[in-house]
Structure formats: C-alpha cells, structure tokens
C-alpha cells in the first residue's frame, strides 16, 4: 500500500508548480521580454518636440544681457608694435652745422605694410670699408621726453647725430665708409653709406652724440 499512497501527493505538487509558472509567464513567452516591450522608449531633450519648457537663446544670458560665445582672439593685441630691422630703411639727412657743431639727422622710415613704433635711441657706429669700427660708440644726449613714435607705412622718425667740427676741435679724424644704424631694441643694423666727410675718432673733443627719436625726418 505504500507506493499507491505517495502517487497522489506527487501529482498534486506537480500541478501546483505548473500553475505558478503559467501565472509568471503570461502565456506568451518569458516574463522579462514582455515587461521590456511594454515600456515606452527612452527620450532625450533633442528628441522631444512638444516640451513646453522655454530654452535660452544662444549667446543671451537669462537676465537679457549679451553673452559672448566667441573664443578669445589676437585682436586684443595693441594696434601697433615695435619696429624691427626688416621693417625699416635708414638714411642720413643733410648736415645742419651751427656753432662749431656738425648735426646730421639719422632717419628711419617704415617700409612695411603695418604700423610700428620706435622708442628711445638708435645704435650707431662709424665703420671703414672692411667693417671695422672707427672711434668709440656715440654718447646718448638728454633730449625731450622720450615717447613712442608710431610710424604708419611710409612715415619716418629721426634722431640727431652731433659732433664738434674736427677742424675746430683738432680731434683725430677718419673718413668712414658707412654708418651702421641699429633700430631700438634690435640687434641687426642697417648700413648707410657715409657722405659727411671726416669724423672725430680720438683725442680731445672727439665725442659723437645721439638724441632720442622724434617724428619726421629732421629736415
């Protein structure tokens, strides 16, 4: 009798388990797939076309002020910058003698297509045909308040080059082949043929002086 007593119990347990599986599956497949299919698709802010929330216009702050969205550019640089040697042409103007002094304007002209500035004193040195310097470097004279001279294309600035007449001062002289002119804060000089005759290179009263740059040609 023992085997027949256990059969009804096993049958009831199997039927109970089958009913539980049918309730979970919904009768049309696995429970997970059915649950996913019933959910609405996910949306993003760019997919929605019926949102009533206002959006902020590009480049406008919430308070109504304009907010720049452009990146910083080089336009913040000053309109003009220092003149470089390659921007300039050097010349020596006509002598304007007076009171035993020889006075020559050393002129720098802007040959570039941009506006640039010169400030302070030029460098200057007399040289012979082989490029050897004649005499010491010129001394800088005190002049008017030194300001930057803006040179538009084609404009000039001049500095005065002065020395005592050698015939009066009896200084030792030499006749240079050229004057080397170096723009302020530059290293490369401009070579200008010298046509001003003998210059003092040693002895008493042999000092050559330079004044700061001023606008114009000094003529």
C-alpha positions as a Python dict, from the first residue, in 0.01 Angstrom:
ca = {
    (1, 'X'): (0, 0, 0),
    (2, 'X'): (292, 239, 46),
    (3, 'X'): (356, 308, -329),
    (4, 'X'): (-8, 397, -402),
    (5, 'X'): (-22, 636, -104),
    (6, 'X'): (271, 854, -241),
    (7, 'X'): (138, 893, -600),
    (8, 'X'): (-146, 1143, -526),
    (9, 'X'): (93, 1362, -323),
    (10, 'X'): (343, 1386, -611),
    (11, 'X'): (67, 1464, -862),
    (12, 'X'): (-69, 1749, -653),
    (13, 'X'): (281, 1904, -616),
    (14, 'X'): (341, 1893, -992),
    (15, 'X'): (10, 2060, -1072),
    (16, 'X'): (82, 2337, -820),
    (17, 'X'): (421, 2413, -975),
    (18, 'X'): (274, 2420, -1327),
    (19, 'X'): (15, 2679, -1221),
    (20, 'X'): (283, 2907, -1075),
    (21, 'X'): (484, 2901, -1399),
    (22, 'X'): (176, 2985, -1608),
    (23, 'X'): (96, 3292, -1392),
    (24, 'X'): (450, 3431, -1420),
    (25, 'X'): (489, 3388, -1796),
    (26, 'X'): (159, 3540, -1903),
    (27, 'X'): (124, 3258, -2156),
    (28, 'X'): (315, 3444, -2435),
    (29, 'X'): (682, 3399, -2361),
    (30, 'X'): (934, 3484, -2090),
    (31, 'X'): (837, 3742, -1829),
    (32, 'X'): (1143, 3964, -1884),
    (33, 'X'): (1086, 4017, -2259),
    (34, 'X'): (719, 4102, -2212),
    (35, 'X'): (794, 4357, -1940),
    (36, 'X'): (1056, 4533, -2158),
    (37, 'X'): (830, 4555, -2464),
    (38, 'X'): (558, 4733, -2265),
    (39, 'X'): (786, 5019, -2151),
    (40, 'X'): (783, 5340, -2362),
    (41, 'X'): (1110, 5420, -2548),
    (42, 'X'): (1357, 5643, -2369),
    (43, 'X'): (1372, 6001, -2499),
    (44, 'X'): (1629, 6281, -2477),
    (45, 'X'): (1593, 6660, -2483),
    (46, 'X'): (1673, 6663, -2855),
    (47, 'X'): (1407, 6400, -2938),
    (48, 'X'): (1121, 6581, -2766),
    (49, 'X'): (920, 6816, -2986),
    (50, 'X'): (633, 6905, -2754),
    (51, 'X'): (826, 7028, -2450),
    (52, 'X'): (677, 7344, -2306),
    (53, 'X'): (985, 7445, -2109),
    (54, 'X'): (1148, 7753, -2276),
    (55, 'X'): (1509, 7726, -2387),
    (56, 'X'): (1764, 8005, -2355),
    (57, 'X'): (1866, 8167, -2688),
    (58, 'X'): (2229, 8116, -2791),
    (59, 'X'): (2456, 8397, -2674),
    (60, 'X'): (2191, 8556, -2444),
    (61, 'X'): (2204, 8546, -2069),
    (62, 'X'): (1894, 8482, -1861),
    (63, 'X'): (1892, 8845, -1744),
    (64, 'X'): (1878, 8971, -2102),
    (65, 'X'): (2241, 9072, -2141),
    (66, 'X'): (2452, 8962, -2435),
    (67, 'X'): (2699, 8689, -2355),
    (68, 'X'): (2983, 8640, -2599),
    (69, 'X'): (3034, 8284, -2719),
    (70, 'X'): (3331, 8363, -2948),
    (71, 'X'): (3674, 8246, -2833),
    (72, 'X'): (3942, 8500, -2743),
    (73, 'X'): (4146, 8611, -3044),
    (74, 'X'): (4463, 8807, -3117),
    (75, 'X'): (4253, 9121, -3171),
    (76, 'X'): (4327, 9207, -2807),
    (77, 'X'): (4685, 9295, -2910),
    (78, 'X'): (4777, 9662, -2939),
    (79, 'X'): (4719, 9812, -3281),
    (80, 'X'): (5090, 9877, -3325),
    (81, 'X'): (5409, 9707, -3205),
    (82, 'X'): (5783, 9765, -3211),
    (83, 'X'): (5952, 9820, -3547),
    (84, 'X'): (6202, 9551, -3640),
    (85, 'X'): (6509, 9600, -3857),
    (86, 'X'): (6337, 9433, -4153),
    (87, 'X'): (6054, 9689, -4134),
    (88, 'X'): (6282, 9990, -4181),
    (89, 'X'): (6511, 10178, -4416),
    (90, 'X'): (6787, 10401, -4271),
    (91, 'X'): (6921, 10719, -4425),
    (92, 'X'): (7135, 11011, -4310),
    (93, 'X'): (6999, 11356, -4389),
    (94, 'X'): (7178, 11676, -4483),
    (95, 'X'): (7420, 11834, -4238),
    (96, 'X'): (7285, 12135, -4050),
    (97, 'X'): (7601, 12288, -3898),
    (98, 'X'): (7599, 12553, -3629),
    (99, 'X'): (7827, 12696, -3357),
    (100, 'X'): (8116, 12467, -3449),
    (101, 'X'): (7890, 12160, -3445),
    (102, 'X'): (7805, 11916, -3722),
    (103, 'X'): (7445, 11795, -3699),
    (104, 'X'): (7309, 11508, -3906),
    (105, 'X'): (6958, 11358, -3881),
    (106, 'X'): (6960, 10977, -3874),
    (107, 'X'): (6628, 10879, -4027),
    (108, 'X'): (6435, 10552, -4004),
    (109, 'X'): (6144, 10507, -4248),
    (110, 'X'): (5881, 10237, -4217),
    (111, 'X'): (5885, 10032, -4537),
    (112, 'X'): (5646, 9762, -4413),
    (113, 'X'): (5269, 9737, -4459),
    (114, 'X'): (5196, 9768, -4087),
    (115, 'X'): (5216, 10047, -3829),
    (116, 'X'): (5503, 10003, -3584),
    (117, 'X'): (5678, 10211, -3321),
    (118, 'X'): (6030, 10325, -3232),
    (119, 'X'): (6125, 10435, -2884),
    (120, 'X'): (6440, 10591, -2744),
    (121, 'X'): (6780, 10598, -2917),
    (122, 'X'): (6927, 10422, -3219),
    (123, 'X'): (7254, 10237, -3205),
    (124, 'X'): (7521, 10392, -3430),
    (125, 'X'): (7881, 10321, -3528),
    (126, 'X'): (8113, 10456, -3797),
    (127, 'X'): (8294, 10179, -3988),
    (128, 'X'): (8558, 10160, -4258),
    (129, 'X'): (8530, 9966, -4584),
    (130, 'X'): (8622, 9641, -4408),
    (131, 'X'): (8354, 9689, -4142),
    (132, 'X'): (8594, 9782, -3861),
    (133, 'X'): (8451, 10035, -3617),
    (134, 'X'): (8610, 10381, -3614),
    (135, 'X'): (8608, 10556, -3277),
    (136, 'X'): (8400, 10476, -2967),
    (137, 'X'): (8025, 10432, -2955),
    (138, 'X'): (7831, 10761, -2962),
    (139, 'X'): (7712, 10902, -2631),
    (140, 'X'): (7341, 10944, -2563),
    (141, 'X'): (7233, 11302, -2500),
    (142, 'X'): (6945, 11402, -2280),
    (143, 'X'): (6660, 11505, -2503),
    (144, 'X'): (6287, 11578, -2491),
    (145, 'X'): (6061, 11339, -2303),
    (146, 'X'): (6107, 11004, -2473),
    (147, 'X'): (5781, 10872, -2613),
    (148, 'X'): (5697, 10600, -2860),
    (149, 'X'): (5687, 10732, -3215),
    (150, 'X'): (5421, 10550, -3418),
    (151, 'X'): (5523, 10501, -3780),
    (152, 'X'): (5247, 10427, -4028),
    (153, 'X'): (5369, 10274, -4354),
    (154, 'X'): (5594, 10526, -4530),
    (155, 'X'): (5636, 10752, -4221),
    (156, 'X'): (5970, 10841, -4060),
    (157, 'X'): (6138, 10922, -3731),
    (158, 'X'): (6475, 11086, -3681),
    (159, 'X'): (6749, 11109, -3417),
    (160, 'X'): (7020, 11372, -3415),
    (161, 'X'): (7385, 11270, -3460),
    (162, 'X'): (7617, 11552, -3348),
    (163, 'X'): (7993, 11608, -3312),
    (164, 'X'): (8230, 11901, -3297),
    (165, 'X'): (8385, 12015, -3623),
    (166, 'X'): (8724, 11836, -3630),
    (167, 'X'): (8898, 12137, -3781),
    (168, 'X'): (8798, 12339, -3477),
    (169, 'X'): (8837, 12073, -3208),
    (170, 'X'): (9163, 11937, -3357),
    (171, 'X'): (9046, 11585, -3277),
    (172, 'X'): (9199, 11292, -3459),
    (173, 'X'): (8977, 11206, -3754),
    (174, 'X'): (8890, 10934, -4002),
    (175, 'X'): (8659, 10923, -4301),
    (176, 'X'): (8409, 10639, -4259),
    (177, 'X'): (8279, 10427, -4542),
    (178, 'X'): (7943, 10381, -4370),
    (179, 'X'): (7734, 10444, -4063),
    (180, 'X'): (7575, 10137, -3904),
    (181, 'X'): (7233, 10222, -3760),
    (182, 'X'): (7059, 9977, -3528),
    (183, 'X'): (6689, 10038, -3451),
    (184, 'X'): (6595, 10046, -3080),
    (185, 'X'): (6588, 9703, -2913),
    (186, 'X'): (6717, 9532, -3228),
    (187, 'X'): (7049, 9357, -3292),
    (188, 'X'): (7076, 9368, -3669),
    (189, 'X'): (7199, 9706, -3804),
    (190, 'X'): (7124, 9889, -4126),
    (191, 'X'): (7425, 10006, -4328),
    (192, 'X'): (7413, 10361, -4465),
    (193, 'X'): (7692, 10497, -4692),
    (194, 'X'): (7858, 10791, -4517),
    (195, 'X'): (7898, 11109, -4721),
    (196, 'X'): (7952, 11356, -4437),
    (197, 'X'): (8333, 11378, -4456),
    (198, 'X'): (8582, 11325, -4170),
    (199, 'X'): (8453, 11245, -3822),
    (200, 'X'): (8633, 11261, -3486),
    (201, 'X'): (8757, 10922, -3368),
    (202, 'X'): (9007, 11013, -3090),
    (203, 'X'): (9168, 11288, -2889),
    (204, 'X'): (9007, 11590, -2727),
    (205, 'X'): (8650, 11685, -2817),
    (206, 'X'): (8603, 11368, -3015),
    (207, 'X'): (8267, 11275, -2863),
    (208, 'X'): (7983, 11188, -3101),
    (209, 'X'): (7634, 11224, -2953),
    (210, 'X'): (7287, 11093, -3030),
    (211, 'X'): (6945, 11232, -2938),
    (212, 'X'): (6622, 11033, -2894),
    (213, 'X'): (6387, 10971, -3186),
    (214, 'X'): (6129, 11234, -3283),
    (215, 'X'): (5862, 11221, -3554),
    (216, 'X'): (5960, 11333, -3905),
    (217, 'X'): (6285, 11348, -4099),
    (218, 'X'): (6463, 11631, -3916),
    (219, 'X'): (6482, 11836, -4234),
}
